[in-house]
mmCIF file of C-alpha atoms in Angstrom:
data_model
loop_
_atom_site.group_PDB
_atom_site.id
_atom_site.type_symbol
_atom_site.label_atom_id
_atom_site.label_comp_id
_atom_site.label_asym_id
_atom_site.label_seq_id
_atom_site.Cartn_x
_atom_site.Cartn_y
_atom_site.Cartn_z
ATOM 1 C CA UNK O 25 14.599 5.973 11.481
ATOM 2 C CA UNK O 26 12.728 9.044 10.901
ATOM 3 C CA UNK O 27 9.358 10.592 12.175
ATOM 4 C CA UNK O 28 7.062 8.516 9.885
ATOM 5 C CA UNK O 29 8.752 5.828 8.644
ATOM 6 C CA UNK O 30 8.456 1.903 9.460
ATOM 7 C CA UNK O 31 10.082 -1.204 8.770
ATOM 8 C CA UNK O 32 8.516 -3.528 5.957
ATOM 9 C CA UNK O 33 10.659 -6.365 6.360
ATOM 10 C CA UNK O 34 13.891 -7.965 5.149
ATOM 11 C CA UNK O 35 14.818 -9.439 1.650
ATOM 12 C CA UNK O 36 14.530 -12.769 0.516
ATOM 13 C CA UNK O 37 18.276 -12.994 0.089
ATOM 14 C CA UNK O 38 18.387 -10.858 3.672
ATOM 15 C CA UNK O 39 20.801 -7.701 2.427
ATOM 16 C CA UNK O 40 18.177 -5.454 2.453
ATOM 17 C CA UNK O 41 16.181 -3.879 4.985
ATOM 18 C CA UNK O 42 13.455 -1.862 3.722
ATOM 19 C CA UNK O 43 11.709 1.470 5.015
ATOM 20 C CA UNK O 44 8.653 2.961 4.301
ATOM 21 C CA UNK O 45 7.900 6.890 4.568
ATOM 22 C CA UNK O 46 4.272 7.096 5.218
ATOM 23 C CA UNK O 47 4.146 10.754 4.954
ATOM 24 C CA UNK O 48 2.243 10.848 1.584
ATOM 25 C CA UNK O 49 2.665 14.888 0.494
ATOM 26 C CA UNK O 50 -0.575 15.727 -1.706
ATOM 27 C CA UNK O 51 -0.497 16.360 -4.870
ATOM 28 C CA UNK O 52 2.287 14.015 -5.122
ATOM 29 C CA UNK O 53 0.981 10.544 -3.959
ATOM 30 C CA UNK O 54 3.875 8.983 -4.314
ATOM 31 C CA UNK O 55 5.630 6.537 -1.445
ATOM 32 C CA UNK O 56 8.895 7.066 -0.734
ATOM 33 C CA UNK O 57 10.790 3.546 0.533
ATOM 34 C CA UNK O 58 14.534 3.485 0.914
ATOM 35 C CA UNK O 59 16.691 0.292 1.931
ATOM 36 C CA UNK O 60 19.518 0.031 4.111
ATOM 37 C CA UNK O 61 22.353 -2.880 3.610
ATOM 38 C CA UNK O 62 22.021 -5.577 6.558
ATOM 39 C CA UNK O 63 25.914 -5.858 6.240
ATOM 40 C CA UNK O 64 27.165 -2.353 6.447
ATOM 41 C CA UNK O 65 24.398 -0.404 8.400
ATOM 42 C CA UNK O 66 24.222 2.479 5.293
ATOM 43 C CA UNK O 67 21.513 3.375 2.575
ATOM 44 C CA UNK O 68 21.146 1.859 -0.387
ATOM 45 C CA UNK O 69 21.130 4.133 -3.394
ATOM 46 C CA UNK O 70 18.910 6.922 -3.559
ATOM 47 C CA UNK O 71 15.220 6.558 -2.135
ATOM 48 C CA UNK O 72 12.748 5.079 -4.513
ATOM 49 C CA UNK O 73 9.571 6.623 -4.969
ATOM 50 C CA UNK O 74 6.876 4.296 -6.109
ATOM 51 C CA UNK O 75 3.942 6.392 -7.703
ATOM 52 C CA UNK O 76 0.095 5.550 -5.976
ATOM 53 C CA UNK O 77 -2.752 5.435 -8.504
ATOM 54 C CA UNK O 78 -4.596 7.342 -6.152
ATOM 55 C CA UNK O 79 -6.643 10.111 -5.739
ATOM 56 C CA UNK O 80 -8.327 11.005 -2.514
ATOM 57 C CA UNK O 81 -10.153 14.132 -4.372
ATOM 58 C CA UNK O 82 -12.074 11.543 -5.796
ATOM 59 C CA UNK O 83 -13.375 9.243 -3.164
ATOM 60 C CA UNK O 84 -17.019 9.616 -1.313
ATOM 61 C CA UNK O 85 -16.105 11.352 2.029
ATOM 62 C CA UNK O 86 -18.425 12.976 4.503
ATOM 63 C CA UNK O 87 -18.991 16.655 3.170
ATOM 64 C CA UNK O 88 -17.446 18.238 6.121
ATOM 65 C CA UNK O 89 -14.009 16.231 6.043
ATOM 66 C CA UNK O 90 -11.812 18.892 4.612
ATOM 67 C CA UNK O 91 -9.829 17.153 0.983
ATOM 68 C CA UNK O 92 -6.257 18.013 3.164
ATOM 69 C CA UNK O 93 -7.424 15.156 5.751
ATOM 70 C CA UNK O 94 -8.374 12.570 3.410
ATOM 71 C CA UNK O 95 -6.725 10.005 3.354
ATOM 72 C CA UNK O 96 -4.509 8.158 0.519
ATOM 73 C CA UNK O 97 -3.235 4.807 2.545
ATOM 74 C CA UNK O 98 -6.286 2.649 4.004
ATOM 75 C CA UNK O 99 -4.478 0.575 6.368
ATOM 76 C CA UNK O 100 -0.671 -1.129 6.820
ATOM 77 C CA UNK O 101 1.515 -2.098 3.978
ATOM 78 C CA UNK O 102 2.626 -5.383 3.751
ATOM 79 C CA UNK O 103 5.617 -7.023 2.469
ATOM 80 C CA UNK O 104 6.734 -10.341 1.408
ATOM 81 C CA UNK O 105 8.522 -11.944 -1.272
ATOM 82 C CA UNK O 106 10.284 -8.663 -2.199
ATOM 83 C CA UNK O 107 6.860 -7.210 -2.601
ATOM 84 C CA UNK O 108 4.942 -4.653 -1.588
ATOM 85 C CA UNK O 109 1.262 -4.498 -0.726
ATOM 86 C CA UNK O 110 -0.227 -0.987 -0.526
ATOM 87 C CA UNK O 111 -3.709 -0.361 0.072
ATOM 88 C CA UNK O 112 -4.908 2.711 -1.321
ATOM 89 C CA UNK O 113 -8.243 4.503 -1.305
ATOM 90 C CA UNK O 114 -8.044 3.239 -5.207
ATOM 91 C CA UNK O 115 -7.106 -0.367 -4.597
ATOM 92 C CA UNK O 116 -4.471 -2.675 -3.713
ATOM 93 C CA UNK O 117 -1.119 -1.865 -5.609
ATOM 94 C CA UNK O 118 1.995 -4.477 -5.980
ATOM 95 C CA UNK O 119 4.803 -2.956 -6.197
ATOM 96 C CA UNK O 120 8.862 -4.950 -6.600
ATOM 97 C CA UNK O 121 11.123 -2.838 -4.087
ATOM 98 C CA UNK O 122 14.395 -4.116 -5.980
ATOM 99 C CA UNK O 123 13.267 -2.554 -9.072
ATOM 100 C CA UNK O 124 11.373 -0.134 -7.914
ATOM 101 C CA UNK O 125 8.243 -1.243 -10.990
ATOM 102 C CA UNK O 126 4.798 -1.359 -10.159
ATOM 103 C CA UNK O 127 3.406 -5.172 -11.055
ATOM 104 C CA UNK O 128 -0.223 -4.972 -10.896
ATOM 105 C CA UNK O 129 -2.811 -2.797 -9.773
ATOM 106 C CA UNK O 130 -6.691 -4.208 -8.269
ATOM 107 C CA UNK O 131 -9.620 -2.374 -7.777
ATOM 108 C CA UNK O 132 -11.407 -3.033 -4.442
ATOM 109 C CA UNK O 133 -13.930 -5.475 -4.624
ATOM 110 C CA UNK O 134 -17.769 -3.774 -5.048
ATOM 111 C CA UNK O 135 -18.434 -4.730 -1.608
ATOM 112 C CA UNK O 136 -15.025 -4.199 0.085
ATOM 113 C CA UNK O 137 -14.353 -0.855 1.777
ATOM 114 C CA UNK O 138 -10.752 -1.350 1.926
ATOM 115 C CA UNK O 139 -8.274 -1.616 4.809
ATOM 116 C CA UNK O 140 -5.349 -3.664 6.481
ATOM 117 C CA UNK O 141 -4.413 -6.321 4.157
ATOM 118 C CA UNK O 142 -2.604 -9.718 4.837
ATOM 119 C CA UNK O 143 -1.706 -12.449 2.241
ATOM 120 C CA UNK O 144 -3.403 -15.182 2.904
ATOM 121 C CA UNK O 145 -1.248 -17.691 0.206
ATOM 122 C CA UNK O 146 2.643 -16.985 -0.809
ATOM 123 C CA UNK O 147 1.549 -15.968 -4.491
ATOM 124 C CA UNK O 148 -0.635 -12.999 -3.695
ATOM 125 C CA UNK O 149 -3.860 -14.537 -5.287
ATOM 126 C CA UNK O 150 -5.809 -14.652 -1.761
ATOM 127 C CA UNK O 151 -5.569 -12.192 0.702
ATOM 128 C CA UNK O 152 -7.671 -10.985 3.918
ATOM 129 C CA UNK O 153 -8.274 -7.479 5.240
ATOM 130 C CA UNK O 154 -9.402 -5.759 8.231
ATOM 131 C CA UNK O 155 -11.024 -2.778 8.349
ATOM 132 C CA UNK O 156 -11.666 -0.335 11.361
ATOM 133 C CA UNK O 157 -14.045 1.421 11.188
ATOM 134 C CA UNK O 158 -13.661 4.923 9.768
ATOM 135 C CA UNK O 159 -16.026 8.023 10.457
ATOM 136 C CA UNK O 160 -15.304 9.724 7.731
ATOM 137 C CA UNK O 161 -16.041 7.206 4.883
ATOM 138 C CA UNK O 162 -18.844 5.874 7.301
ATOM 139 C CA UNK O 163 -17.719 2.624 7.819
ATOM 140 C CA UNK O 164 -17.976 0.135 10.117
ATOM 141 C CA UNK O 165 -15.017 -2.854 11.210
ATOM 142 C CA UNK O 166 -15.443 -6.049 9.683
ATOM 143 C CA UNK O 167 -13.365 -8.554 8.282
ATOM 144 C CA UNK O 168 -12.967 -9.966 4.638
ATOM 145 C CA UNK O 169 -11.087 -12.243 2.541
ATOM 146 C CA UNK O 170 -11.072 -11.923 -1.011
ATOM 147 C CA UNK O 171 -8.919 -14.077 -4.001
ATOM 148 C CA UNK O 172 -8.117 -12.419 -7.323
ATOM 149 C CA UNK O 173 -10.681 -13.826 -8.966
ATOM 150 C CA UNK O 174 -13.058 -11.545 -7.184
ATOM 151 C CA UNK O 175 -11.551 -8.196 -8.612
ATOM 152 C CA UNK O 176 -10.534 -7.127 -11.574
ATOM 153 C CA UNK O 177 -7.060 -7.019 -12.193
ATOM 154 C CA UNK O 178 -5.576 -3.779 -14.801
ATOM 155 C CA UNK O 179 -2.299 -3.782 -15.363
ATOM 156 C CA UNK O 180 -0.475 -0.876 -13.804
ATOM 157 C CA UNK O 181 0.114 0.544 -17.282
ATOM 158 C CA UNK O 182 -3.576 1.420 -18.027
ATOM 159 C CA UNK O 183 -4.299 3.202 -14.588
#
């Protein structure tokens, strides 16, 4: 393991161990996720980078938050089903690790200030999230659950 990474989980068909790089460069916003074969210790492949729809340079900060510290991931990744749930200052992205494709993109709820997520049911359509409280964005912690039905979905495509 190197300085930033962390373990999402194991495959459904447990041959995979995958890793997460958290250190999102800017300008790039990509996250870079590698897996390593449960039988034989070594990488799999090259590392695949899975393209965030977000933008940081975008988002309401406090004015005196330089753009270099703002940040692109708003809380822990989750993964499950060979899935991956990334919460972004844009939204939640789903991403398939196998393939490397972005499924489906959601806009934070109106209300929602974003955060740690957790599924709630196996197929992704309800999920919770905590949120700590961030001084920058101004934000307090609170909980919230949310189903798909409360956001609007956009395909990945149209981002």
């Amino acid at each position: 393991m190197l300085p930033g990474e962390s373990i999402l989980g194991v495959s459904q068909d447990q041959t995979t161990i995958w890793i997460a790089d958290s250190r999102i460069e800017r300008g790039k916003n990509e996250l870079r996720i590698r897996g390593i074969d449960t039988r034989e210790g070594k990488s799999i492949g090259p590392v695949t980078r899975l393209p965030l729809g977000a933008d940081p340079s975008g988002e309401s900060f406090r004015e005196f938050e330089s753009p270099e510290l703002h940040p692109i991931l708003l809380g822990d990744m989750q993964y499950f089903n060979d899935r991956l749930m990334v919460p972004t200052v844009a939204g939640l992205e789903w991403f398939h690790l196998k393939s490397g494709t972005s499924l489906k993109f959601l806009t934070w709820p109106h209300e929602s200030t974003g955060g740690s997520i957790f599924p709630i049911s196996n197929d992704g359509q309800e999920w919770g999230l905590i949120h700590r409280g961030d001084l920058t964005r101004e934000t307090k912690s609170h909980l919230e659950v949310w189903t798909t039905s409360d956001v609007r979905v956009q395909p990945s495509e149209k981002r």
